[in-house]
């Protein structure tokens, strides 16, 4: 008589043979892998696998595929739309121990890294070589997670997002096959662009085990500035005029008065609680002066209250750390509150309308919000605050989130400029793209992951 073993038990027994105690069913480790930084309900995976090599990923995926066990890739778990919640349980595949920087090629300005490397680790490694990696989300996330979410940050207006930064990938497919996509040349017209397909695929098409990244030279001169305004509309109009004038700002970030109140308290910023632009200019000393002068003139036309310059590296670092800490500052605005965030991105000409109408919707819903944004790209986050552990408050916050997204879509925008779809924005994917495009996306998913084991339940509603 044969004993019918549960597929999960078969996979765990076989995986333990090559992962040993790096395959964990410990309750607190499973709990750490049950959610990201969002407010979606957590789900415990059955086990967590801490992989260290491509071969281990390949063997594990082949096993899970053969037995139909779900696998949810996990980088640092900082994503904001329920991406890492293992809604169908199975295995959470933790790639954070794959931290080798395998190559840096200064002459060609590229590098090859494993997916668990963080952007901070990469930049520390690059500093002595006059190079830097510009994509800078405000979290301690991994480059694998950033590739998988097509992340960006404050530098995207000048240097692009992960879409531009990733030159090639090593990907393990659902059945365990390992493929290399892209290459090291600056251009290539050599068939389907699979790199771009995997970038932003949120762990639903394959597991990224190596990433080739484009690097940038550290600019000769860098200057930062802060400019405050009496109205949100004036600050946003300054951004629009700056972009339309073609001034190559490296960073142009907005915080509304509520976000400034939060950041002044949290990061001890020496400014007023007024709508504020944070700017940075990169280039030669002359071009930096010229760019800054041009933006200062536009800002004063809009009633901006002069520029507070931050020229030394220490002041600049403090300023950008405060900007990167904006989410934590908003979440600390009053004891016991927490936030969810929108991620609408609109064509630049519609930015003022989108931001002002988001704030009006929040006021009408009697909801506390902080707005912060990578406004040079038309992308802003409305952090909607509610009392933590209040399910009704969370529902109300999500209702406002949906309203702001609908307003963004009506202006020709997208529901997500950088955070991705995950669980939270699935309802908008079809609205944005239409049923034919969704059918093509589902076809790609079915062809690369026919058993649907990779991060199931994400991107598509069912
Ligand atoms: C305070 C704060 C600020 C943030 N600021 C920004 C910002 O400015 N810009 C921005 O874009 N985002 C931002 N985010 C969101 C988040 O940091 C990004 O989405 C980031 O790219 C997620 O990386 P991670 O390593 O945490 O990935 P995870 O959260 O672990 O995973 C994210 C997704 O990628 C998949 N995944 C992870 N690793 C791999 C891999 N190796 N192969 C295949 N799939 C994989 C997962 O399955 C999941 O679907 C912020 C988040 C926080 C909390």
Short mmCIF file of C-alpha atoms and ligand atoms in Angstrom, two decimals:
data_model
loop_
_atom_site.label_atom_id
_atom_site.label_comp_id
_atom_site.label_asym_id
_atom_site.label_seq_id
_atom_site.Cartn_x
_atom_site.Cartn_y
_atom_site.Cartn_z
CA UNK A 1 0.00 0.00 0.00
CA UNK A 2 1.41 3.47 -0.88
CA UNK A 3 1.06 6.29 1.62
CA UNK A 4 -0.35 9.44 0.00
CA UNK A 5 1.89 12.29 1.23
CA UNK A 6 0.69 15.90 1.06
CA UNK A 7 2.53 17.75 -1.78
CA UNK A 8 3.76 20.40 0.67
CA UNK A 9 5.31 17.76 2.95
CA UNK A 10 7.03 16.18 -0.06
CA UNK A 11 8.47 19.55 -1.10
CA UNK A 12 9.60 20.43 2.44
CA UNK A 13 11.30 17.06 2.94
CA UNK A 14 13.11 17.28 -0.42
CA UNK A 15 14.07 20.95 0.04
CA UNK A 16 15.39 20.31 3.56
CA UNK A 17 17.86 17.86 2.02
CA UNK A 18 19.72 20.72 0.26
CA UNK A 19 18.73 23.77 2.35
CA UNK A 20 19.08 22.21 5.81
CA UNK A 21 18.00 24.63 8.54
CA UNK A 22 17.77 27.43 5.95
CA UNK A 23 14.28 26.05 5.33
CA UNK A 24 12.37 27.30 8.35
CA UNK A 25 8.91 26.64 9.74
CA UNK A 26 9.63 28.74 12.84
CA UNK A 27 6.54 30.78 13.78
CA UNK A 28 8.24 34.15 14.18
CA UNK A 29 10.16 33.79 10.89
CA UNK A 30 6.93 32.89 9.11
CA UNK A 31 5.27 35.89 10.77
CA UNK A 32 8.06 38.20 9.48
CA UNK A 33 7.32 36.92 5.96
CA UNK A 34 3.54 37.26 6.22
CA UNK A 35 3.30 40.91 5.12
CA UNK A 36 5.08 43.97 3.75
CA UNK A 37 4.84 47.59 4.95
CA UNK A 38 1.19 47.91 3.90
CA UNK A 39 -2.12 47.42 5.69
CA UNK A 40 -3.24 44.24 3.88
CA UNK A 41 -4.12 41.36 6.22
CA UNK A 42 -1.08 39.14 6.81
CA UNK A 43 -1.02 35.47 5.78
CA UNK A 44 1.56 33.05 7.20
CA UNK A 45 3.57 31.08 4.62
CA UNK A 46 3.93 27.37 5.42
CA UNK A 47 7.72 27.75 5.37
CA UNK A 48 10.46 30.25 4.57
CA UNK A 49 13.43 29.27 2.40
CA UNK A 50 16.62 31.35 2.78
CA UNK A 51 18.36 30.63 -0.51
CA UNK A 52 22.02 31.45 -1.21
CA UNK A 53 22.63 30.36 -4.81
CA UNK A 54 20.91 30.30 -8.19
CA UNK A 55 21.14 26.52 -8.12
CA UNK A 56 19.16 26.36 -4.85
CA UNK A 57 16.47 28.64 -6.33
CA UNK A 58 16.32 26.46 -9.42
CA UNK A 59 16.04 23.19 -7.47
CA UNK A 60 13.39 24.62 -5.16
CA UNK A 61 11.27 26.04 -7.98
CA UNK A 62 11.47 22.78 -9.95
CA UNK A 63 10.23 20.95 -6.86
CA UNK A 64 7.44 23.41 -6.08
CA UNK A 65 6.36 23.42 -9.73
CA UNK A 66 6.24 19.62 -9.87
CA UNK A 67 4.02 19.53 -6.77
CA UNK A 68 1.99 22.72 -7.34
CA UNK A 69 3.25 24.49 -4.20
CA UNK A 70 3.03 28.33 -4.30
CA UNK A 71 6.23 30.40 -4.02
CA UNK A 72 6.32 34.08 -3.07
CA UNK A 73 9.70 35.77 -3.64
CA UNK A 74 10.73 38.04 -0.74
CA UNK A 75 13.46 40.71 -0.78
CA UNK A 76 13.28 43.05 2.20
CA UNK A 77 9.48 43.11 2.49
CA UNK A 78 9.18 46.90 2.15
CA UNK A 79 6.63 46.88 -0.67
CA UNK A 80 3.43 48.80 -0.14
CA UNK A 81 0.64 46.93 -1.97
CA UNK A 82 0.57 43.48 -0.34
CA UNK A 83 3.08 42.12 -2.86
CA UNK A 84 4.76 39.71 -0.44
CA UNK A 85 1.65 38.46 1.37
CA UNK A 86 1.64 34.73 0.52
CA UNK A 87 -2.12 34.67 -0.02
CA UNK A 88 -2.07 30.98 -1.05
CA UNK A 89 0.53 30.11 1.62
CA UNK A 90 3.28 27.75 0.41
CA UNK A 91 6.89 28.95 0.52
CA UNK A 92 8.20 32.46 1.05
CA UNK A 93 11.46 32.53 -0.92
CA UNK A 94 13.80 34.91 0.90
CA UNK A 95 16.60 36.22 -1.36
CA UNK A 96 18.11 38.66 1.15
CA UNK A 97 21.17 36.44 1.77
CA UNK A 98 22.27 36.63 -1.89
CA UNK A 99 24.39 39.74 -1.33
CA UNK A 100 27.44 39.41 -3.59
CA UNK A 101 28.54 42.32 -5.78
CA UNK A 102 29.95 40.15 -8.55
CA UNK A 103 31.44 42.70 -10.98
CA UNK A 104 31.99 46.43 -11.30
CA UNK A 105 33.16 47.63 -14.71
CA UNK A 106 34.13 51.31 -14.31
CA UNK A 107 35.03 51.75 -18.00
CA UNK A 108 31.59 50.64 -19.14
CA UNK A 109 29.80 52.00 -16.05
CA UNK A 110 27.93 48.80 -15.24
CA UNK A 111 27.90 46.17 -12.51
CA UNK A 112 26.51 42.73 -11.77
CA UNK A 113 24.90 42.05 -8.38
CA UNK A 114 22.90 39.40 -6.60
CA UNK A 115 19.31 40.31 -5.72
CA UNK A 116 19.75 40.71 -1.96
CA UNK A 117 22.20 43.62 -2.30
CA UNK A 118 20.66 46.93 -1.19
CA UNK A 119 21.20 50.21 -2.99
CA UNK A 120 23.02 51.55 0.11
CA UNK A 121 25.44 48.58 0.05
CA UNK A 122 26.04 49.07 -3.67
CA UNK A 123 26.69 52.79 -3.30
CA UNK A 124 29.09 52.23 -0.38
CA UNK A 125 30.97 49.76 -2.58
CA UNK A 126 31.07 52.16 -5.57
CA UNK A 127 32.00 55.37 -3.79
CA UNK A 128 35.80 55.12 -4.29
CA UNK A 129 35.38 54.52 -8.01
CA UNK A 130 33.62 57.82 -8.78
CA UNK A 131 30.41 56.01 -9.64
CA UNK A 132 26.96 55.77 -8.09
CA UNK A 133 23.69 53.94 -8.56
CA UNK A 134 20.94 56.56 -8.72
CA UNK A 135 17.63 54.75 -8.12
CA UNK A 136 16.79 55.55 -4.49
CA UNK A 137 13.49 54.46 -2.94
CA UNK A 138 13.02 55.77 0.59
CA UNK A 139 13.35 52.31 2.14
CA UNK A 140 16.05 49.75 2.89
CA UNK A 141 14.94 47.49 0.07
CA UNK A 142 16.87 45.02 -2.09
CA UNK A 143 17.84 45.52 -5.72
CA UNK A 144 15.94 42.30 -6.54
CA UNK A 145 12.77 43.76 -5.04
CA UNK A 146 13.42 47.04 -6.83
CA UNK A 147 13.78 45.28 -10.19
CA UNK A 148 10.65 43.23 -9.49
CA UNK A 149 8.58 46.33 -8.68
CA UNK A 150 10.17 48.63 -11.31
CA UNK A 151 10.99 50.98 -8.44
CA UNK A 152 12.16 54.54 -8.60
CA UNK A 153 12.87 57.39 -6.23
CA UNK A 154 13.92 61.01 -5.95
CA UNK A 155 16.57 60.83 -8.71
CA UNK A 156 14.28 59.34 -11.35
CA UNK A 157 13.50 62.70 -12.93
CA UNK A 158 17.14 62.90 -14.10
CA UNK A 159 18.39 59.29 -14.20
CA UNK A 160 15.24 57.20 -14.81
CA UNK A 161 13.77 54.27 -12.90
CA UNK A 162 14.67 50.57 -12.67
CA UNK A 163 13.25 50.33 -16.20
CA UNK A 164 16.25 52.33 -17.45
CA UNK A 165 18.78 51.08 -14.87
CA UNK A 166 18.46 47.31 -15.43
CA UNK A 167 20.49 46.16 -18.44
CA UNK A 168 20.05 42.43 -17.98
CA UNK A 169 18.92 39.72 -15.61
CA UNK A 170 19.46 36.13 -14.63
CA UNK A 171 16.01 34.69 -13.99
CA UNK A 172 14.93 31.29 -12.69
CA UNK A 173 11.68 30.29 -14.34
CA UNK A 174 8.83 28.52 -12.56
CA UNK A 175 10.03 25.09 -13.72
CA UNK A 176 13.61 25.71 -12.57
CA UNK A 177 15.17 26.66 -15.94
CA UNK A 178 17.73 29.46 -15.66
CA UNK A 179 17.85 32.14 -18.37
CA UNK A 180 20.00 35.23 -18.98
CA UNK A 181 18.30 38.27 -20.50
CA UNK A 182 19.71 41.53 -21.90
CA UNK A 183 23.43 42.23 -22.05
CA UNK A 184 26.19 44.79 -21.52
CA UNK A 185 25.79 47.00 -24.58
CA UNK A 186 24.07 50.37 -24.36
CA UNK A 187 21.75 49.42 -27.21
CA UNK A 188 20.52 46.15 -28.68
CA UNK A 189 17.89 45.35 -31.30
CA UNK A 190 18.00 41.62 -30.84
CA UNK A 191 14.56 40.17 -30.27
CA UNK A 192 11.93 40.44 -27.58
CA UNK A 193 13.03 42.59 -24.64
CA UNK A 194 12.63 40.00 -21.89
CA UNK A 195 14.53 42.16 -19.40
CA UNK A 196 11.78 44.76 -19.55
CA UNK A 197 9.16 42.02 -19.23
CA UNK A 198 10.64 40.73 -15.97
CA UNK A 199 11.31 44.23 -14.57
CA UNK A 200 8.06 45.12 -12.80
CA UNK A 201 6.63 41.58 -12.97
CA UNK A 202 6.41 41.47 -9.14
CA UNK A 203 7.70 37.92 -8.75
CA UNK A 204 4.87 36.50 -10.88
CA UNK A 205 6.94 35.42 -13.93
CA UNK A 206 10.30 34.30 -12.53
CA UNK A 207 12.78 34.77 -9.70
CA UNK A 208 15.62 37.23 -10.33
CA UNK A 209 18.97 35.85 -9.19
CA UNK A 210 21.40 38.31 -10.84
CA UNK A 211 20.98 41.90 -12.03
CA UNK A 212 23.19 43.88 -14.38
CA UNK A 213 22.82 47.57 -13.60
CA UNK A 214 23.79 50.76 -15.40
CA UNK A 215 25.82 53.11 -13.17
CA UNK A 216 26.33 56.88 -13.28
CA UNK A 217 29.38 59.06 -12.69
CA UNK A 218 29.35 61.10 -9.46
CA UNK A 219 28.73 64.66 -10.70
CA UNK A 220 31.49 67.23 -10.45
CA UNK A 221 29.22 69.64 -8.56
CA UNK A 222 26.01 69.13 -6.57
CA UNK A 223 23.81 71.76 -4.98
CA UNK A 224 20.55 71.33 -3.11
CA UNK A 225 17.96 73.96 -2.30
CA UNK A 226 14.68 74.29 -0.43
CA UNK A 227 11.95 76.71 -1.46
CA UNK A 228 8.67 77.34 0.38
CA UNK A 229 5.34 78.61 -0.96
CA UNK A 230 2.09 79.95 0.46
CA UNK A 231 -0.02 77.62 -1.66
CA UNK A 232 0.23 74.04 -2.87
CA UNK A 233 -0.83 75.11 -6.37
CA UNK A 234 2.04 77.64 -6.61
CA UNK A 235 4.59 74.99 -5.61
CA UNK A 236 3.24 72.53 -8.17
CA UNK A 237 3.07 75.18 -10.92
CA UNK A 238 6.77 75.88 -10.29
CA UNK A 239 7.49 72.19 -10.90
CA UNK A 240 5.48 72.17 -14.12
CA UNK A 241 7.22 75.30 -15.44
CA UNK A 242 10.64 73.85 -14.51
CA UNK A 243 9.96 70.63 -16.40
CA UNK A 244 8.43 72.41 -19.38
CA UNK A 245 11.49 74.70 -19.55
CA UNK A 246 13.67 71.59 -19.89
CA UNK A 247 15.86 72.42 -16.87
CA UNK A 248 17.67 69.12 -16.11
CA UNK A 249 17.00 69.06 -12.35
CA UNK A 250 18.38 65.96 -10.62
CA UNK A 251 15.68 65.99 -7.95
CA UNK A 252 12.52 68.04 -7.48
CA UNK A 253 10.36 66.81 -4.62
CA UNK A 254 7.22 68.25 -3.07
CA UNK A 255 5.94 68.11 0.50
CA UNK A 256 2.61 69.74 1.39
CA UNK A 257 2.08 71.72 4.59
CA UNK A 258 0.87 68.65 6.52
CA UNK A 259 3.87 66.57 5.43
CA UNK A 260 6.17 69.46 6.41
CA UNK A 261 4.54 69.59 9.86
CA UNK A 262 5.24 65.85 10.20
CA UNK A 263 8.83 66.08 8.88
CA UNK A 264 9.69 69.14 10.99
CA UNK A 265 8.67 67.18 14.09
CA UNK A 266 10.25 63.87 13.04
CA UNK A 267 13.47 65.05 11.35
CA UNK A 268 13.87 68.41 13.15
CA UNK A 269 13.88 70.34 9.87
CA UNK A 270 14.47 74.09 10.26
CA UNK A 271 11.63 75.18 7.95
CA UNK A 272 8.03 76.43 8.15
CA UNK A 273 5.04 74.06 7.83
CA UNK A 274 4.29 75.34 4.29
CA UNK A 275 4.16 73.66 0.87
CA UNK A 276 7.83 73.06 0.05
CA UNK A 277 10.01 72.02 -2.86
CA UNK A 278 13.27 70.15 -2.26
CA UNK A 279 15.61 70.44 -5.23
CA UNK A 280 19.01 69.16 -6.31
CA UNK A 281 21.17 70.10 -9.28
CA UNK A 282 24.03 68.04 -10.73
CA UNK A 283 26.69 69.02 -13.29
CA UNK A 284 29.72 71.25 -13.64
CA UNK A 285 29.94 74.17 -11.15
CA UNK A 286 28.78 76.57 -13.90
CA UNK A 287 25.83 74.48 -15.10
CA UNK A 288 24.65 73.83 -11.53
CA UNK A 289 24.62 77.59 -10.86
CA UNK A 290 22.77 78.21 -14.12
CA UNK A 291 20.09 75.53 -13.46
CA UNK A 292 19.55 76.69 -9.89
CA UNK A 293 19.28 80.34 -10.98
CA UNK A 294 16.68 79.43 -13.63
CA UNK A 295 14.51 77.51 -11.13
CA UNK A 296 14.88 80.24 -8.51
CA UNK A 297 13.55 82.79 -11.04
CA UNK A 298 10.54 80.55 -11.85
CA UNK A 299 9.86 79.95 -8.14
CA UNK A 300 9.93 83.64 -7.29
CA UNK A 301 7.51 84.32 -10.17
CA UNK A 302 5.14 81.94 -8.33
CA UNK A 303 5.71 83.66 -4.96
CA UNK A 304 8.31 81.16 -3.69
CA UNK A 305 10.09 82.44 -0.57
CA UNK A 306 13.70 82.44 -1.81
CA UNK A 307 16.03 79.50 -1.83
CA UNK A 308 17.68 78.06 1.28
CA UNK A 309 20.87 76.55 -0.12
CA UNK A 310 22.36 73.32 1.11
CA UNK A 311 25.75 73.12 -0.55
CA UNK A 312 27.86 71.07 1.86
CA UNK A 313 27.45 67.28 1.72
CA UNK A 314 26.40 66.99 5.39
CA UNK A 315 23.48 69.43 5.08
CA UNK A 316 22.40 67.84 1.78
CA UNK A 317 22.50 64.36 3.28
CA UNK A 318 20.41 65.51 6.26
CA UNK A 319 17.88 67.06 3.91
CA UNK A 320 17.51 63.97 1.72
CA UNK A 321 17.42 61.67 4.71
CA UNK A 322 14.49 63.74 5.98
CA UNK A 323 12.83 63.40 2.56
CA UNK A 324 13.40 59.64 2.56
CA UNK A 325 11.96 59.46 6.08
CA UNK A 326 8.75 61.25 5.04
CA UNK A 327 6.67 58.05 5.27
CA UNK A 328 7.82 57.36 8.85
CA UNK A 329 7.30 61.02 9.73
CA UNK A 330 3.70 60.90 8.48
CA UNK A 331 3.09 57.63 10.35
CA UNK A 332 4.38 59.27 13.56
CA UNK A 333 2.16 62.35 13.22
CA UNK A 334 0.02 61.33 16.18
CA UNK A 335 0.33 58.39 18.56
CA UNK A 336 -1.39 55.26 17.30
CA UNK A 337 -1.91 56.38 13.73
CA UNK A 338 -0.73 54.63 10.60
CA UNK A 339 -0.98 55.34 6.91
CA UNK A 340 -1.67 53.86 3.54
CA UNK A 341 -0.38 55.63 0.48
CA UNK A 342 -1.57 56.37 -3.03
CA UNK A 343 0.96 56.32 -5.89
CA UNK A 344 -0.81 58.16 -8.70
CA UNK A 345 1.31 59.44 -11.59
CA UNK A 346 -0.12 61.85 -14.18
CA UNK A 347 1.16 63.68 -17.26
CA UNK A 348 3.07 66.68 -15.95
CA UNK A 349 0.55 69.22 -17.34
CA UNK A 350 -2.16 67.63 -15.13
CA UNK A 351 -0.10 67.53 -11.95
CA UNK A 352 -1.51 70.64 -10.26
CA UNK A 353 -5.08 69.50 -10.89
CA UNK A 354 -4.34 65.96 -9.64
CA UNK A 355 -2.67 67.09 -6.40
CA UNK A 356 -5.12 69.84 -5.57
CA UNK A 357 -8.11 67.58 -6.23
CA UNK A 358 -6.56 64.80 -4.10
CA UNK A 359 -6.23 67.23 -1.19
CA UNK A 360 -9.82 68.46 -1.74
CA UNK A 361 -11.11 64.87 -1.73
CA UNK A 362 -9.25 64.27 1.54
CA UNK A 363 -10.75 67.39 3.13
CA UNK A 364 -14.24 66.40 1.92
CA UNK A 365 -13.75 62.92 3.45
CA UNK A 366 -12.53 64.53 6.72
CA UNK A 367 -9.38 62.47 6.44
CA UNK A 368 -5.90 63.54 7.62
CA UNK A 369 -3.39 63.25 4.81
CA UNK A 370 0.19 64.20 4.03
CA UNK A 371 1.23 64.70 0.41
CA UNK A 372 4.74 64.07 -0.74
CA UNK A 373 5.88 63.43 -4.26
CA UNK A 374 8.44 62.85 -6.95
CA UNK A 375 6.69 65.65 -8.73
CA UNK A 376 9.18 66.11 -11.56
CA UNK A 377 7.82 62.81 -12.87
CA UNK A 378 4.16 63.72 -12.18
CA UNK A 379 4.15 61.16 -9.33
CA UNK A 380 2.81 61.94 -5.85
CA UNK A 381 1.88 60.01 -2.72
CA UNK A 382 -1.08 60.99 -0.61
CA UNK A 383 -0.43 59.30 2.75
CA UNK A 384 -3.88 58.73 4.26
CA UNK A 385 -3.76 58.43 8.05
CA UNK A 386 -6.15 56.46 10.22
CA UNK A 387 -6.12 55.06 13.76
CA UNK A 388 -4.16 51.79 13.62
CA UNK A 389 -6.26 48.74 14.58
CA UNK A 390 -9.46 50.48 13.45
CA UNK A 391 -10.91 48.38 10.58
CA UNK A 392 -13.51 51.04 9.78
CA UNK A 393 -10.80 53.72 9.62
CA UNK A 394 -8.85 51.52 7.22
CA UNK A 395 -11.92 50.98 5.01
CA UNK A 396 -12.47 54.76 4.93
CA UNK A 397 -8.83 55.31 4.02
CA UNK A 398 -9.07 52.77 1.19
CA UNK A 399 -12.24 54.46 -0.10
CA UNK A 400 -10.35 57.77 -0.33
CA UNK A 401 -7.40 55.98 -1.96
CA UNK A 402 -9.78 54.64 -4.64
CA UNK A 403 -11.28 58.11 -5.20
CA UNK A 404 -7.83 59.69 -5.68
CA UNK A 405 -6.79 56.92 -8.09
CA UNK A 406 -10.01 57.40 -10.07
CA UNK A 407 -9.29 61.13 -10.32
CA UNK A 408 -5.74 60.35 -11.50
CA UNK A 409 -6.97 57.91 -14.16
CA UNK A 410 -9.51 60.46 -15.39
CA UNK A 411 -6.59 62.84 -15.98
CA UNK A 412 -4.80 60.29 -18.17
CA UNK A 413 -2.62 58.99 -15.32
CA UNK A 414 -1.79 55.60 -13.83
CA UNK A 415 -2.69 54.07 -10.46
CA UNK A 416 0.98 53.36 -9.78
CA UNK A 417 4.05 55.32 -10.77
CA UNK A 418 6.45 53.14 -8.79
CA UNK A 419 4.98 50.96 -6.02
CA UNK A 420 3.29 48.45 -8.33
CA UNK A 421 0.01 46.53 -8.33
CA UNK A 422 0.41 43.71 -5.79
CA UNK A 423 -2.95 43.03 -4.17
CA UNK A 424 -3.99 46.61 -3.54
CA UNK A 425 -4.23 48.03 -7.07
CA UNK A 426 -5.50 44.95 -8.95
CA UNK A 427 -8.91 46.47 -9.62
CA UNK A 428 -7.28 49.30 -11.58
CA UNK A 429 -5.14 47.19 -13.90
CA UNK A 430 -7.99 46.33 -16.26
CA UNK A 431 -9.46 49.84 -16.01
CA UNK A 432 -6.13 51.25 -17.17
CA UNK A 433 -5.28 48.77 -19.89
CA UNK A 434 -8.57 47.25 -21.04
CA UNK A 435 -9.52 43.56 -21.38
CA UNK A 436 -7.40 42.79 -24.49
CA UNK A 437 -4.18 43.90 -22.82
CA UNK A 438 -5.13 41.99 -19.67
CA UNK A 439 -5.67 38.87 -21.80
CA UNK A 440 -2.17 39.25 -23.29
CA UNK A 441 -0.70 39.68 -19.80
CA UNK A 442 -2.52 36.58 -18.58
CA UNK A 443 -1.26 34.69 -21.65
CA UNK A 444 2.34 35.61 -20.80
CA UNK A 445 1.78 34.50 -17.22
CA UNK A 446 0.30 31.17 -18.39
CA UNK A 447 3.16 30.56 -20.79
CA UNK A 448 5.92 31.22 -18.23
CA UNK A 449 4.17 29.82 -15.16
CA UNK A 450 1.54 27.35 -16.41
CA UNK A 451 0.84 25.92 -12.94
CA UNK A 452 0.49 29.41 -11.45
CA UNK A 453 2.93 28.80 -8.58
CA UNK A 454 4.74 32.16 -8.69
CA UNK A 455 3.30 34.78 -6.34
CA UNK A 456 -0.27 33.66 -7.05
CA UNK A 457 -3.15 36.07 -6.39
CA UNK A 458 -1.17 39.16 -7.40
CA UNK A 459 -1.63 41.59 -10.32
CA UNK A 460 -4.88 39.99 -11.55
CA UNK A 461 -8.16 40.00 -9.63
CA UNK A 462 -8.77 36.28 -10.12
C1 LIG B 1 9.37 54.11 3.77
C2 LIG B 1 9.20 53.57 2.39
C3 LIG B 1 9.55 54.36 1.31
C4 LIG B 1 9.43 53.86 0.02
N1 LIG B 1 9.80 54.66 -1.02
C5 LIG B 1 9.72 54.18 -2.28
C6 LIG B 1 10.14 55.00 -3.37
O1 LIG B 1 10.57 56.14 -3.22
N2 LIG B 1 10.06 54.46 -4.61
C7 LIG B 1 9.61 53.19 -4.82
O2 LIG B 1 9.57 52.74 -5.97
N3 LIG B 1 9.18 52.42 -3.81
C8 LIG B 1 9.24 52.87 -2.54
N4 LIG B 1 8.83 52.08 -1.50
C9 LIG B 1 8.30 50.74 -1.77
C10 LIG B 1 9.35 49.60 -1.71
O3 LIG B 1 10.47 49.95 -0.95
C11 LIG B 1 9.75 49.18 -3.12
O4 LIG B 1 8.64 48.63 -3.79
C12 LIG B 1 10.92 48.20 -3.20
O5 LIG B 1 11.31 48.07 -4.54
C13 LIG B 1 10.59 46.82 -2.63
O6 LIG B 1 11.81 46.11 -2.47
P1 LIG B 1 11.94 44.92 -1.42
O7 LIG B 1 13.33 44.40 -1.49
O8 LIG B 1 11.48 45.34 -0.09
O9 LIG B 1 10.95 43.89 -2.07
P2 LIG B 1 9.77 43.03 -1.40
O10 LIG B 1 8.82 43.93 -0.72
O11 LIG B 1 10.37 41.95 -0.58
O12 LIG B 1 9.12 42.42 -2.69
C14 LIG B 1 8.44 43.24 -3.61
C15 LIG B 1 7.95 42.39 -4.79
O13 LIG B 1 9.05 41.92 -5.53
C16 LIG B 1 9.07 40.49 -5.57
N5 LIG B 1 10.48 40.11 -5.45
C17 LIG B 1 11.36 40.45 -4.48
N6 LIG B 1 12.58 39.96 -4.78
C18 LIG B 1 12.47 39.31 -5.96
C19 LIG B 1 13.37 38.60 -6.80
N7 LIG B 1 14.66 38.48 -6.50
N8 LIG B 1 12.89 38.03 -7.93
C20 LIG B 1 11.58 38.16 -8.29
N9 LIG B 1 10.69 38.82 -7.54
C21 LIG B 1 11.13 39.40 -6.39
C22 LIG B 1 8.20 40.04 -4.42
O14 LIG B 1 7.59 38.80 -4.68
C23 LIG B 1 7.17 41.16 -4.39
O15 LIG B 1 6.17 40.92 -5.36
C24 LIG B 1 8.92 52.56 -0.19
C25 LIG B 1 8.55 51.76 0.89
C26 LIG B 1 8.68 52.25 2.18
C27 LIG B 1 8.29 51.38 3.34
#
